[in-house]
mmCIF file of C-alpha atoms in Angstrom:
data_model
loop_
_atom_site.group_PDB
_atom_site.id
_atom_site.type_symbol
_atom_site.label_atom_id
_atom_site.label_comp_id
_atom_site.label_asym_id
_atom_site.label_seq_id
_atom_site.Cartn_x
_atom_site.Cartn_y
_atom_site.Cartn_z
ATOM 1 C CA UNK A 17 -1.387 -7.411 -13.390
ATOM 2 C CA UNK A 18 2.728 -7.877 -13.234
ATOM 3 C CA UNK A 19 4.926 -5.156 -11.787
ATOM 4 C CA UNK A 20 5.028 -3.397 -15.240
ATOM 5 C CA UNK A 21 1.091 -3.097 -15.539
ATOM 6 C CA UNK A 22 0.944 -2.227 -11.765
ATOM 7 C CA UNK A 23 3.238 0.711 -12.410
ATOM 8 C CA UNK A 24 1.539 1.902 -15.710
ATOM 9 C CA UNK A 25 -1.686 1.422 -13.538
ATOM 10 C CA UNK A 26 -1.027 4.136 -11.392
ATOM 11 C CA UNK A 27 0.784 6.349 -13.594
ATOM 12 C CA UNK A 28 -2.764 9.180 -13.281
ATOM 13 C CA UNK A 29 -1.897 8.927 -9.798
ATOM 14 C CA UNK A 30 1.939 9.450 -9.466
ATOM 15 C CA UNK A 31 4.858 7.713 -9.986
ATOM 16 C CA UNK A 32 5.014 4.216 -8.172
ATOM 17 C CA UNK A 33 7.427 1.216 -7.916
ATOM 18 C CA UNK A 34 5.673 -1.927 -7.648
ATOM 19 C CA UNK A 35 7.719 -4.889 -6.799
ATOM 20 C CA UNK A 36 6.989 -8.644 -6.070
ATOM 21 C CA UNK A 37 6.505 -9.601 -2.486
ATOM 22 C CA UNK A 38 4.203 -12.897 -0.897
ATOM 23 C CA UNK A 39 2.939 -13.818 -4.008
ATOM 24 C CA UNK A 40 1.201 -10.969 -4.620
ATOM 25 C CA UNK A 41 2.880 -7.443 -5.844
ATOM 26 C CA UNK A 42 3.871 -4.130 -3.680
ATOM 27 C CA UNK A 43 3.064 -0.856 -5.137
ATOM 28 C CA UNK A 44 5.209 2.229 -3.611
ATOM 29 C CA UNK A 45 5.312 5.846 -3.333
ATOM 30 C CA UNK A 46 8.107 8.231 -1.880
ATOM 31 C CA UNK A 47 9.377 4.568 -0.109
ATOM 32 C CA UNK A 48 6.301 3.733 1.257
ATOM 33 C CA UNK A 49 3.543 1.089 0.456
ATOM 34 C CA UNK A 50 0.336 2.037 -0.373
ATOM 35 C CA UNK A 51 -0.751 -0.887 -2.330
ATOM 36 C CA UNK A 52 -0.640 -4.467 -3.105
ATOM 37 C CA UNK A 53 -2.167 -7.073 -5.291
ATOM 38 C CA UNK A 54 -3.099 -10.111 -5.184
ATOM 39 C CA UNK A 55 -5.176 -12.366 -6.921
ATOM 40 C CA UNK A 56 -5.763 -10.181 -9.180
ATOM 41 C CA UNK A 57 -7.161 -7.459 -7.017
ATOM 42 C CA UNK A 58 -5.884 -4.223 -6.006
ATOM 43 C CA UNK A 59 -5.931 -3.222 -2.539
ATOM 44 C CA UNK A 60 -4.650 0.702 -1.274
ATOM 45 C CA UNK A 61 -3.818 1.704 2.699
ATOM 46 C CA UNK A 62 -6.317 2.287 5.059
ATOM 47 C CA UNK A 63 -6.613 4.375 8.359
ATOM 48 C CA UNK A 64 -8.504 5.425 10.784
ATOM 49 C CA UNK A 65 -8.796 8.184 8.870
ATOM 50 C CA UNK A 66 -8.751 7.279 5.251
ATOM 51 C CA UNK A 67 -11.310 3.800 5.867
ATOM 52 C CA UNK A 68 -14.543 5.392 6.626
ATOM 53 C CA UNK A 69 -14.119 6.575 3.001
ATOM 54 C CA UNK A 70 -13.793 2.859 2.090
ATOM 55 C CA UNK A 71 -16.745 1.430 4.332
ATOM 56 C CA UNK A 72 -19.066 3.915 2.517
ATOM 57 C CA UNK A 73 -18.327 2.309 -0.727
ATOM 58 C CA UNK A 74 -18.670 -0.917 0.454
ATOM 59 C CA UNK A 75 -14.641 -2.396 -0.548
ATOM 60 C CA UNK A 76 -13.569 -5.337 1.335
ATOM 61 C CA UNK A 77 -10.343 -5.413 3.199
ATOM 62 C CA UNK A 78 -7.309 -7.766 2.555
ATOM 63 C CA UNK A 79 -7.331 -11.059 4.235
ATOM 64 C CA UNK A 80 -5.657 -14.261 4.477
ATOM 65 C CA UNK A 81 -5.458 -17.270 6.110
ATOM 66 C CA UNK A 82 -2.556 -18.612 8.298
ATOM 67 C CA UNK A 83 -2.876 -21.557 10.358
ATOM 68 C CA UNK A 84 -6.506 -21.600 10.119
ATOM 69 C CA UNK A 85 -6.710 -17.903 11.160
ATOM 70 C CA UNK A 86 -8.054 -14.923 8.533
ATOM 71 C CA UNK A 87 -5.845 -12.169 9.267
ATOM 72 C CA UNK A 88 -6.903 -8.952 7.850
ATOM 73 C CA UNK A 89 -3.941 -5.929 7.037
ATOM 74 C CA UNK A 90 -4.358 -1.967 6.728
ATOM 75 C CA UNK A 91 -5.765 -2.411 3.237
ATOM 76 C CA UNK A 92 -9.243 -2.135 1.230
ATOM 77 C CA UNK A 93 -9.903 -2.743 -2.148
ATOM 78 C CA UNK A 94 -9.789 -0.211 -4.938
ATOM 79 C CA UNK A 95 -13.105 0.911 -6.290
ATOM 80 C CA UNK A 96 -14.520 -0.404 -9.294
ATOM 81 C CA UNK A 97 -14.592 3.323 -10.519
ATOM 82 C CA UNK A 98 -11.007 3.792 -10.504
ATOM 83 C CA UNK A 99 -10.364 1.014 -12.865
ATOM 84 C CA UNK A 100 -11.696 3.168 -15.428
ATOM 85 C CA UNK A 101 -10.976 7.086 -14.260
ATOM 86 C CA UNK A 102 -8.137 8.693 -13.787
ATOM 87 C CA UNK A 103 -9.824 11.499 -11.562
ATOM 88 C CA UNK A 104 -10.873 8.738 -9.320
ATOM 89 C CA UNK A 105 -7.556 7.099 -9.077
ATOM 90 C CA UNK A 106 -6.111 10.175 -8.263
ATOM 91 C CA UNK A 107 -8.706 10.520 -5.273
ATOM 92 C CA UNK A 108 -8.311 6.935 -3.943
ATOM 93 C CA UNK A 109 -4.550 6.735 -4.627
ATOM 94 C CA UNK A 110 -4.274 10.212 -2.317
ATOM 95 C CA UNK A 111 -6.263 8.501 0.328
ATOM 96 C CA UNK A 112 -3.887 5.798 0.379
ATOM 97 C CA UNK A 113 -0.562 7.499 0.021
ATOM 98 C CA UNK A 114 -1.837 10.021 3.041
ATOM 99 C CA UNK A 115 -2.661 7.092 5.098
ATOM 100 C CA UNK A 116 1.152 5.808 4.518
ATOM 101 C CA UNK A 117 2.781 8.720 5.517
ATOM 102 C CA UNK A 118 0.686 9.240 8.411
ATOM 103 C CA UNK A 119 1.873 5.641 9.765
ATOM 104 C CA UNK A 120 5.042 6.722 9.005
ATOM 105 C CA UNK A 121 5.105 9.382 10.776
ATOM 106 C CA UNK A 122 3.868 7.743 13.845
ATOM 107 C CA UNK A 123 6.561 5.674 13.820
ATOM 108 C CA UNK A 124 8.853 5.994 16.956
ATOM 109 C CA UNK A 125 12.464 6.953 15.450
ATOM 110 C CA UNK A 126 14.929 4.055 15.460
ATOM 111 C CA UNK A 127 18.082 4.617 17.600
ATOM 112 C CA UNK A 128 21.502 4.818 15.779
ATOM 113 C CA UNK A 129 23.367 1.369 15.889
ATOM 114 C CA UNK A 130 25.769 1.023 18.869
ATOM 115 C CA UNK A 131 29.456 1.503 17.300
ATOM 116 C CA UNK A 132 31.823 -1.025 18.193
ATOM 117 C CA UNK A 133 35.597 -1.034 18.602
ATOM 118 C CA UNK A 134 35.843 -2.679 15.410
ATOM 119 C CA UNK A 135 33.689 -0.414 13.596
ATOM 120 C CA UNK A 136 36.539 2.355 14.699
#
């Protein structure tokens, strides 16, 4: 899927921006990421929280590989289910968005930038 289909995808679920990023694609919400693709699979945030949902079903996390390393990020794949049903997508996508804003949100705040002489 391109950025357009992405978007379109997850139109049941809310309204998304999906851009291009690492090969694959970015999908986000209210500023934050709750998906990506790539190669050709859909992947939504995870948790603590929000993954035991995932495990139960069985989806596989994002990896890759860097220098002969698998890394694996905060993401699962998207059930087969919610290919297909809106109601589901709904579900899953909720999952994932609620597992963005609660990283978010345990984010420490950043600290204004010093102002310099020149910036008076």
């Amino acid at each position: 899927m391109d950025v357009r289909d992405l978007e379109e995808f997850f139109a049941p679920a809310g309204r998304v921006e999906a851009r291009r990023m690492f090969g694959g694609v970015g999908v986000f919400a209210d500023g934050l990421m709750v998906a990506l693709q790539a190669g050709g699979v859909v992947y939504l945030k995870v948790d603590g929280e929000s993954e035991p949902a995932f495990l139960a079903e069985g989806l596989e996390p994002f990896s890759y590989v860097a220098k002969g390393v698998t890394k694996s990020l905060g993401y699962r794949r998207l059930p087969d289910a919610a290919y297909d049903d809106p109601d589901a997508m709904r579900i899953w996508f909720g999952l994932a968005l609620s597992a963005a804003r609660r990283k978010a949100a345990a984010r420490p705040a950043r600290k204004p930038k010093r102002r310099s002489a020149r910036d008076i």
